[in-house]
Amino acid sequence: MAFHLLDRDRRGGETLVTALENALKAIGHCERCRMLAESALCQICDTAGRDHALMCVVESPADVVAVEDSGSYRGRYFVLMGRLSPLDGIGPDELGLDLFEEQIAGAEIREIILATSATVEGEATAGYLAALAKNHEVAVTRIAHGVPLGGELEYVDSNTLSRAISTRRALDAD
Amino acid sequence: MSERRNVDSEPAFILHARNYRETSQLLEAFTHNHGRIGLVAKGARRSKSPFRGALRLFQPLSISWSGRGDLATLRIAECSTSANNLVGTALMAGFYVNELILTLLHRSDPHRDLFAHYTALLAGLADAADNVEVVLRRFEMALLSEIGYGLCLDRDSVHHAELSPSQRYEYRVERGPVPVDATSGSDMVFTGVELLAIGRGDFAEQETLSSAKRLLRNVLEHHLGGRPLKTRKVFASMKRRI
């Protein structure tokens, strides 16, 4: 890309520079959910039509985009910008948990959906957040882990399959 | 460095993983015959990666890799038995032990006995019936003796006489127990009874267990050479909020 811009498209390069400069200057973090935002509140927190009593906790802005793309969620988010990773020295102070605790202490939140990753650190984060929420009147749920749609069992890795079986759910026949 | 280019089906655990480039991971693994090694797992974060679901901390693995030097390339990673499911305090203990191994073991030094102790430690941490503190103290003692700093808990280091249960001793790192009188107020003073019980690995008494914690914490701090443990700092700030 560097060669292309320098040899053939210097104007394009300038456009890119301006765009990056603007992005770096204008984009900060939403003061409510810590998502990347151009104003004090991000678009999602600023939308009246969403269910603000439902809070989905994710690790990164990319996760917010992934959940939004699924089209199935109409609540708000809380972006940790990381996960508990004791070996890297990343603890509650690095994850904005003051803000998290402040918000779950308020009356507005009804349910917290823990959508941290399915890694050991992601599980540790979810467990810790659930412990923090215990003292408040708020339901805590964890996203399900299991067999991908269209997936055949013989090709699913054993850890995922064992989780899918241990967290199976009752099926109601209509 | 090792001349070997290919290693196949080696029992191993992942101690630490961090993301590398767009889709890969850099791993620190603890293996049975090759000790601690550095690996790159190419494409490990892709949704179609063959490593997916396997490269979890505390998961008993069988791995194959190629290459020499400090960073080899992971070729195959398979779960050898089901995962050790650690939660709460036991999970935090697991992180702490991983940091101890990463800090105190050199790369490519085989520690086969310690590998067995680590395997037992994880099983103990996953078993709710076991006391996390006891499991941890046993592993710390095994780790110290494996790296050549084993505790001396049967004889005093002045007269080389057997420890007397009623005598008080100050434990000096890299030397051993030194008899002291009852007025000594050092953080490293223990009774003979306590030291003998710790030496036998008998932690039935709560007193012994807390003495062992104090003793091992001081000895480990000495061998860590003043490097603070990140896991300890993180746990302290986690506990403050709960």
Coordinates of C-alpha atoms in Angstrom, one line a residue:
Chain A
M1 CA 0.0 0.0 0.0
A2 CA 2.8 2.4 0.9
F3 CA 4.4 2.0 -2.6
H4 CA 1.1 2.3 -4.4
L5 CA 0.3 5.6 -2.5
L6 CA 3.8 7.1 -3.1
D7 CA 4.1 6.1 -6.7
R8 CA 0.6 6.5 -8.1
D9 CA -1.9 8.0 -5.8
R10 CA -0.5 10.8 -3.7
R11 CA -3.8 12.5 -3.5
G12 CA -5.4 9.4 -2.2
G13 CA -2.7 9.4 0.4
E14 CA -3.6 12.9 1.5
T15 CA -7.2 11.9 1.8
L16 CA -6.2 9.0 4.0
V17 CA -4.0 11.2 6.2
T18 CA -6.9 13.7 6.7
A19 CA -9.3 10.9 7.5
L20 CA -6.9 9.3 10.1
E21 CA -6.2 12.7 11.6
N22 CA -9.9 13.4 12.0
A23 CA -10.5 10.0 13.5
L24 CA -7.7 10.3 16.0
K25 CA -8.8 13.8 17.0
A26 CA -12.6 13.3 17.1
I27 CA -13.1 9.8 18.3
G28 CA -13.1 9.1 22.1
H29 CA -15.0 6.8 24.4
C30 CA -18.7 7.0 25.2
E31 CA -19.0 8.2 28.7
R32 CA -21.7 5.6 29.4
C33 CA -20.6 2.4 27.8
R34 CA -16.9 3.1 26.8
M35 CA -17.6 2.3 23.2
L36 CA -15.7 4.3 20.6
A37 CA -17.7 7.5 19.9
E38 CA -17.5 10.8 18.2
S39 CA -19.6 12.6 20.9
A40 CA -20.1 12.2 24.6
L41 CA -22.6 9.4 24.1
C42 CA -22.2 6.7 21.4
Q43 CA -25.0 6.2 18.8
I44 CA -26.3 3.2 20.7
C45 CA -26.5 4.9 24.1
D46 CA -28.1 7.9 22.4
T47 CA -30.9 6.0 20.8
A48 CA -34.2 6.2 22.6
G49 CA -35.7 3.1 20.9
R50 CA -33.3 0.7 22.7
D51 CA -33.9 -1.2 25.9
H52 CA -31.6 0.6 28.3
A53 CA -32.4 -1.8 31.1
L54 CA -30.6 -4.6 29.3
M55 CA -26.8 -4.4 29.4
C56 CA -24.5 -6.6 27.3
V57 CA -20.9 -6.7 28.6
V58 CA -18.3 -7.3 25.9
E59 CA -14.5 -7.1 25.7
S60 CA -14.0 -4.8 22.7
P61 CA -15.7 -2.4 20.2
A62 CA -15.3 -5.1 17.6
D63 CA -17.5 -7.3 19.8
V64 CA -20.2 -4.6 19.9
V65 CA -20.2 -4.6 16.0
A66 CA -20.4 -8.4 16.0
V67 CA -23.4 -8.5 18.3
E68 CA -25.1 -5.6 16.4
D69 CA -24.6 -7.5 13.1
S70 CA -26.4 -10.5 14.6
G71 CA -29.4 -8.2 14.6
S72 CA -30.9 -10.0 17.6
Y73 CA -30.1 -7.5 20.4
R74 CA -31.8 -4.3 21.2
G75 CA -30.3 -3.4 24.6
R76 CA -27.2 -1.3 25.5
Y77 CA -23.6 -2.3 26.0
F78 CA -20.7 -2.0 28.3
V79 CA -17.3 -2.3 26.7
L80 CA -14.5 -3.4 29.0
M81 CA -11.7 -2.6 26.5
G82 CA -10.0 -5.9 27.5
R83 CA -10.5 -8.7 30.0
L84 CA -9.1 -9.8 33.3
S85 CA -5.6 -11.1 32.5
P86 CA -3.7 -11.5 35.8
L87 CA -0.5 -12.6 34.0
D88 CA -0.4 -9.4 32.0
G89 CA -1.2 -7.3 35.1
I90 CA -4.7 -6.4 33.8
G91 CA -7.2 -6.2 36.6
P92 CA -10.4 -4.5 37.5
D93 CA -8.8 -1.0 37.6
E94 CA -7.8 -1.4 33.9
L95 CA -11.3 -2.4 32.8
G96 CA -13.3 0.6 33.9
L97 CA -15.1 -1.4 36.6
D98 CA -15.7 1.7 38.7
L99 CA -18.1 2.9 36.0
F100 CA -19.6 -0.6 35.7
E101 CA -20.3 -0.8 39.4
E102 CA -21.8 2.7 39.5
Q103 CA -24.2 1.8 36.7
I104 CA -25.4 -1.5 38.1
A105 CA -26.0 0.2 41.4
G106 CA -28.4 2.5 39.7
A107 CA -32.0 1.4 39.4
E108 CA -32.1 1.3 35.6
I109 CA -30.4 -2.0 34.8
R110 CA -32.6 -5.1 34.9
E111 CA -30.3 -7.7 33.4
I112 CA -26.6 -8.0 32.6
I113 CA -25.6 -10.3 29.8
L114 CA -22.0 -11.4 30.1
A115 CA -20.7 -11.8 26.6
T116 CA -17.0 -12.0 27.3
S117 CA -15.0 -14.4 25.2
A118 CA -15.0 -18.2 25.8
T119 CA -11.3 -18.2 26.9
V120 CA -10.1 -18.9 30.4
E121 CA -9.6 -15.1 30.9
G122 CA -13.0 -14.4 29.5
E123 CA -14.6 -16.9 31.9
A124 CA -12.6 -15.4 34.8
T125 CA -13.9 -11.9 33.8
A126 CA -17.5 -13.2 33.6
G127 CA -17.2 -14.9 37.0
Y128 CA -15.8 -11.8 38.6
L129 CA -18.5 -9.5 37.1
A130 CA -21.2 -11.9 38.3
A131 CA -19.7 -11.7 41.8
L132 CA -19.7 -7.9 41.7
A133 CA -23.3 -7.9 40.6
K134 CA -24.4 -10.2 43.4
N135 CA -24.9 -7.4 45.8
H136 CA -27.3 -5.6 43.5
E137 CA -30.9 -6.3 42.4
V138 CA -30.0 -7.4 38.9
A139 CA -30.2 -10.6 36.9
V140 CA -27.0 -11.9 35.5
T141 CA -26.8 -14.2 32.5
R142 CA -23.9 -15.6 30.4
I143 CA -24.2 -16.1 26.7
A144 CA -24.5 -19.8 25.6
H145 CA -21.6 -21.8 24.2
G146 CA -22.1 -24.7 21.9
V147 CA -22.5 -26.3 18.5
P148 CA -22.4 -23.8 15.6
L149 CA -25.5 -23.7 13.4
G150 CA -25.1 -26.0 10.4
G151 CA -22.3 -27.8 12.3
E152 CA -22.1 -31.5 12.5
L153 CA -21.2 -32.9 15.9
E154 CA -18.3 -35.0 14.6
Y155 CA -16.4 -31.9 13.5
V156 CA -17.0 -29.9 16.7
D157 CA -13.9 -29.8 19.0
S158 CA -14.3 -31.8 22.2
N159 CA -14.2 -28.9 24.7
T160 CA -17.0 -27.1 22.9
L161 CA -19.0 -30.3 22.7
S162 CA -18.5 -31.1 26.3
R163 CA -19.7 -27.5 27.2
A164 CA -22.7 -27.9 24.9
I165 CA -23.7 -31.1 26.7
S166 CA -23.1 -29.8 30.3
T167 CA -25.2 -26.7 29.6
R168 CA -27.9 -28.4 27.6
R169 CA -31.5 -27.1 28.0
A170 CA -34.9 -28.6 28.2
L171 CA -36.8 -28.7 24.9
D172 CA -40.5 -28.0 25.1
A173 CA -42.6 -29.9 22.6
D174 CA -45.5 -27.7 21.4
Chain B
M1 CA 19.5 -24.3 21.7
S2 CA 18.0 -27.6 20.9
E3 CA 19.0 -29.2 17.6
R4 CA 15.8 -31.1 17.3
R5 CA 13.6 -29.9 14.5
N6 CA 10.4 -31.8 15.1
V7 CA 8.8 -32.9 18.3
D8 CA 5.7 -35.0 18.1
S9 CA 2.8 -35.7 20.6
E10 CA 4.4 -34.1 23.6
P11 CA 2.3 -33.8 26.8
A12 CA 2.0 -30.0 27.5
F13 CA 0.0 -27.2 29.1
I14 CA -0.3 -23.6 27.9
L15 CA 0.9 -21.2 30.6
H16 CA 0.2 -18.0 28.8
A17 CA -1.1 -16.9 25.4
R18 CA -1.1 -13.5 23.8
N19 CA -2.4 -12.3 20.5
Y20 CA 0.1 -11.9 17.7
R21 CA -0.5 -10.2 14.4
E22 CA -4.0 -10.4 12.9
T23 CA -4.9 -14.0 13.6
S24 CA -2.0 -15.8 15.4
Q25 CA -1.0 -16.3 19.0
L26 CA 2.3 -16.4 20.9
L27 CA 2.2 -19.2 23.5
E28 CA 4.4 -20.1 26.5
A29 CA 3.9 -23.8 27.0
F30 CA 5.1 -26.1 29.8
T31 CA 6.0 -29.5 28.3
H32 CA 6.9 -32.8 29.8
N33 CA 10.3 -33.4 28.2
H34 CA 11.4 -30.0 27.0
G35 CA 10.4 -27.8 29.9
R36 CA 9.1 -24.3 29.1
I37 CA 9.0 -23.4 25.4
G38 CA 7.9 -20.5 23.3
L39 CA 5.6 -21.3 20.4
V40 CA 3.8 -19.4 17.7
A41 CA 0.3 -20.8 16.8
K42 CA -0.3 -19.5 13.3
G43 CA -3.9 -18.6 12.5
A44 CA -5.0 -19.8 16.0
R45 CA -7.7 -17.1 16.2
R46 CA -9.3 -17.9 12.8
S47 CA -12.8 -19.5 13.1
K48 CA -11.6 -22.5 11.1
S49 CA -8.3 -23.0 13.0
P50 CA -7.6 -26.6 13.9
F51 CA -6.3 -25.4 17.2
R52 CA -9.6 -23.8 18.1
G53 CA -11.0 -24.9 21.4
A54 CA -7.8 -26.7 22.4
L55 CA -5.4 -23.8 23.3
R56 CA -6.9 -23.1 26.7
L57 CA -5.0 -22.6 29.9
F58 CA -5.0 -25.6 32.2
Q59 CA -6.1 -27.9 29.4
P60 CA -4.0 -31.1 29.2
L61 CA -2.7 -31.2 25.6
S62 CA -0.7 -33.3 23.3
I63 CA 1.3 -31.0 21.0
S64 CA 3.7 -31.3 18.1
W65 CA 6.0 -28.5 16.9
S66 CA 8.7 -27.8 14.5
G67 CA 11.7 -25.4 14.5
R68 CA 14.6 -24.5 16.6
G69 CA 15.6 -21.6 18.7
D70 CA 13.4 -19.6 21.1
L71 CA 10.2 -19.7 19.0
A72 CA 9.1 -22.9 17.4
T73 CA 5.9 -23.3 15.3
L74 CA 3.0 -25.3 16.7
R75 CA 1.8 -27.9 14.2
I76 CA -0.8 -29.9 16.1
A77 CA -2.6 -29.4 19.4
E78 CA -5.0 -32.0 20.7
C79 CA -6.8 -32.2 24.0
S80 CA -5.5 -35.4 25.8
T81 CA -8.0 -35.5 28.6
S82 CA -10.9 -33.3 29.5
A83 CA -10.2 -29.8 30.8
N84 CA -9.6 -28.9 34.4
N85 CA -12.5 -26.7 35.2
L86 CA -11.1 -24.1 37.6
V87 CA -13.4 -21.4 39.1
G88 CA -13.1 -18.7 41.7
T89 CA -10.1 -18.9 44.0
A90 CA -8.9 -22.1 42.3
L91 CA -8.8 -20.3 39.0
M92 CA -6.8 -17.4 40.5
A93 CA -4.4 -19.9 42.1
G94 CA -3.9 -21.4 38.6
F95 CA -2.9 -18.0 37.2
Y96 CA -0.5 -17.4 40.1
V97 CA 1.2 -20.8 39.6
N98 CA 1.6 -20.1 35.9
E99 CA 3.3 -16.8 36.6
L100 CA 5.6 -18.6 39.1
I101 CA 6.6 -21.1 36.5
L102 CA 7.1 -18.4 33.8
T103 CA 9.2 -16.4 36.1
L104 CA 11.3 -19.0 37.8
L105 CA 11.9 -21.6 35.1
H106 CA 14.3 -21.1 32.2
R107 CA 13.2 -22.0 28.7
S108 CA 14.1 -25.4 27.4
D109 CA 15.2 -26.8 30.8
P110 CA 13.3 -30.1 31.2
H111 CA 11.5 -30.5 34.6
R112 CA 9.8 -33.8 34.3
D113 CA 9.0 -34.1 38.0
L114 CA 7.6 -30.6 38.2
F115 CA 5.4 -31.4 35.2
A116 CA 3.9 -34.3 37.2
H117 CA 3.4 -31.9 40.2
Y118 CA 1.8 -29.3 37.9
T119 CA -0.6 -32.0 36.5
A120 CA -1.5 -33.0 40.1
L121 CA -1.9 -29.4 41.2
L122 CA -4.5 -28.7 38.4
A123 CA -6.4 -31.8 39.3
G124 CA -6.3 -30.7 43.0
L125 CA -7.5 -27.1 42.1
A126 CA -10.3 -28.5 40.0
D127 CA -11.5 -30.8 42.8
A128 CA -13.7 -28.7 45.1
A129 CA -13.0 -31.1 48.0
D130 CA -9.3 -30.1 48.1
N131 CA -8.1 -27.1 50.0
V132 CA -6.7 -24.6 47.5
E133 CA -4.1 -23.4 50.0
V134 CA -2.8 -26.9 50.7
V135 CA -2.5 -27.7 47.0
L136 CA -0.7 -24.5 46.4
R137 CA 1.8 -24.9 49.3
R138 CA 2.7 -28.4 48.1
F139 CA 3.3 -27.1 44.6
E140 CA 5.4 -24.2 45.8
M141 CA 7.6 -26.6 47.8
A142 CA 8.0 -28.9 44.8
L143 CA 8.9 -25.9 42.6
L144 CA 11.6 -24.7 44.9
S145 CA 13.3 -28.1 45.3
E146 CA 13.0 -28.6 41.5
I147 CA 15.0 -25.4 40.8
G148 CA 17.5 -26.2 43.4
Y149 CA 16.3 -24.1 46.3
G150 CA 14.5 -26.8 48.3
L151 CA 13.6 -25.9 51.9
C152 CA 15.6 -27.4 54.7
L153 CA 13.1 -28.5 57.3
D154 CA 14.6 -31.3 59.3
R155 CA 17.9 -30.0 60.8
D156 CA 19.0 -26.7 62.1
S157 CA 21.7 -25.0 60.1
V158 CA 24.0 -24.2 63.0
H159 CA 24.5 -27.5 64.9
H160 CA 23.0 -29.7 62.2
A161 CA 20.9 -31.2 64.9
E162 CA 17.4 -32.5 64.4
L163 CA 14.8 -29.8 64.9
S164 CA 13.4 -29.8 68.4
P165 CA 9.5 -29.3 68.4
S166 CA 9.5 -26.9 71.2
Q167 CA 12.5 -24.7 70.0
R168 CA 11.9 -21.5 68.0
Y169 CA 13.8 -21.0 64.8
E170 CA 14.4 -18.2 62.4
Y171 CA 14.3 -19.5 58.8
R172 CA 17.1 -17.9 56.8
V173 CA 16.8 -18.2 53.0
E174 CA 19.5 -20.3 51.4
R175 CA 20.7 -21.4 54.9
G176 CA 17.9 -23.0 56.9
P177 CA 16.5 -22.9 60.4
V178 CA 18.6 -21.1 63.0
P179 CA 17.7 -21.5 66.7
V180 CA 16.6 -18.2 68.3
D181 CA 15.3 -17.3 71.7
A182 CA 11.7 -16.6 72.4
T183 CA 12.0 -12.8 72.1
S184 CA 13.0 -12.7 68.5
G185 CA 10.3 -10.9 66.5
S186 CA 11.3 -11.6 62.9
D187 CA 8.6 -12.4 60.3
M188 CA 10.5 -15.6 59.7
V189 CA 10.4 -17.2 63.1
F190 CA 8.6 -20.5 63.5
T191 CA 8.4 -23.2 66.1
G192 CA 10.1 -26.6 65.5
V193 CA 6.7 -28.2 65.5
E194 CA 5.5 -26.1 62.6
L195 CA 8.7 -26.6 60.5
L196 CA 8.6 -30.3 61.0
A197 CA 4.9 -30.5 60.0
I198 CA 5.5 -28.4 56.9
G199 CA 8.5 -30.7 56.0
R200 CA 6.2 -33.7 56.2
G201 CA 3.5 -31.9 54.1
D202 CA 1.1 -32.2 57.0
F203 CA -1.2 -29.2 56.8
A204 CA -4.0 -30.6 59.0
E205 CA -3.6 -27.7 61.5
Q206 CA -4.6 -24.3 60.3
E207 CA -1.6 -22.8 62.2
T208 CA 0.8 -24.9 60.1
L209 CA -0.9 -23.8 56.9
S210 CA -0.7 -20.1 57.7
S211 CA 3.0 -20.5 58.8
A212 CA 3.7 -22.4 55.6
K213 CA 2.2 -19.5 53.6
R214 CA 4.3 -16.9 55.4
L215 CA 7.5 -19.0 55.0
L216 CA 7.0 -19.8 51.3
R217 CA 6.0 -16.3 50.5
N218 CA 9.2 -14.9 51.9
V219 CA 11.4 -17.6 50.3
L220 CA 9.7 -17.2 46.9
E221 CA 10.1 -13.4 47.1
H222 CA 13.8 -13.8 47.7
H223 CA 14.2 -16.0 44.7
L224 CA 12.1 -13.7 42.5
G225 CA 14.7 -11.1 43.3
G226 CA 12.4 -8.3 44.1
R227 CA 10.3 -8.7 40.9
P228 CA 6.7 -8.2 42.0
L229 CA 4.2 -10.8 40.8
K230 CA 1.5 -9.3 38.5
T231 CA -1.1 -11.9 39.5
R232 CA -0.7 -11.0 43.2
K233 CA -1.3 -7.3 42.4
V234 CA -4.4 -8.0 40.3
F235 CA -5.9 -10.4 43.0
A236 CA -5.4 -7.7 45.6
S237 CA -7.3 -5.2 43.6
M238 CA -10.0 -7.8 42.7
K239 CA -10.6 -8.6 46.4
R240 CA -10.9 -4.9 47.3
R241 CA -14.1 -4.6 45.3
I242 CA -15.9 -7.7 46.5

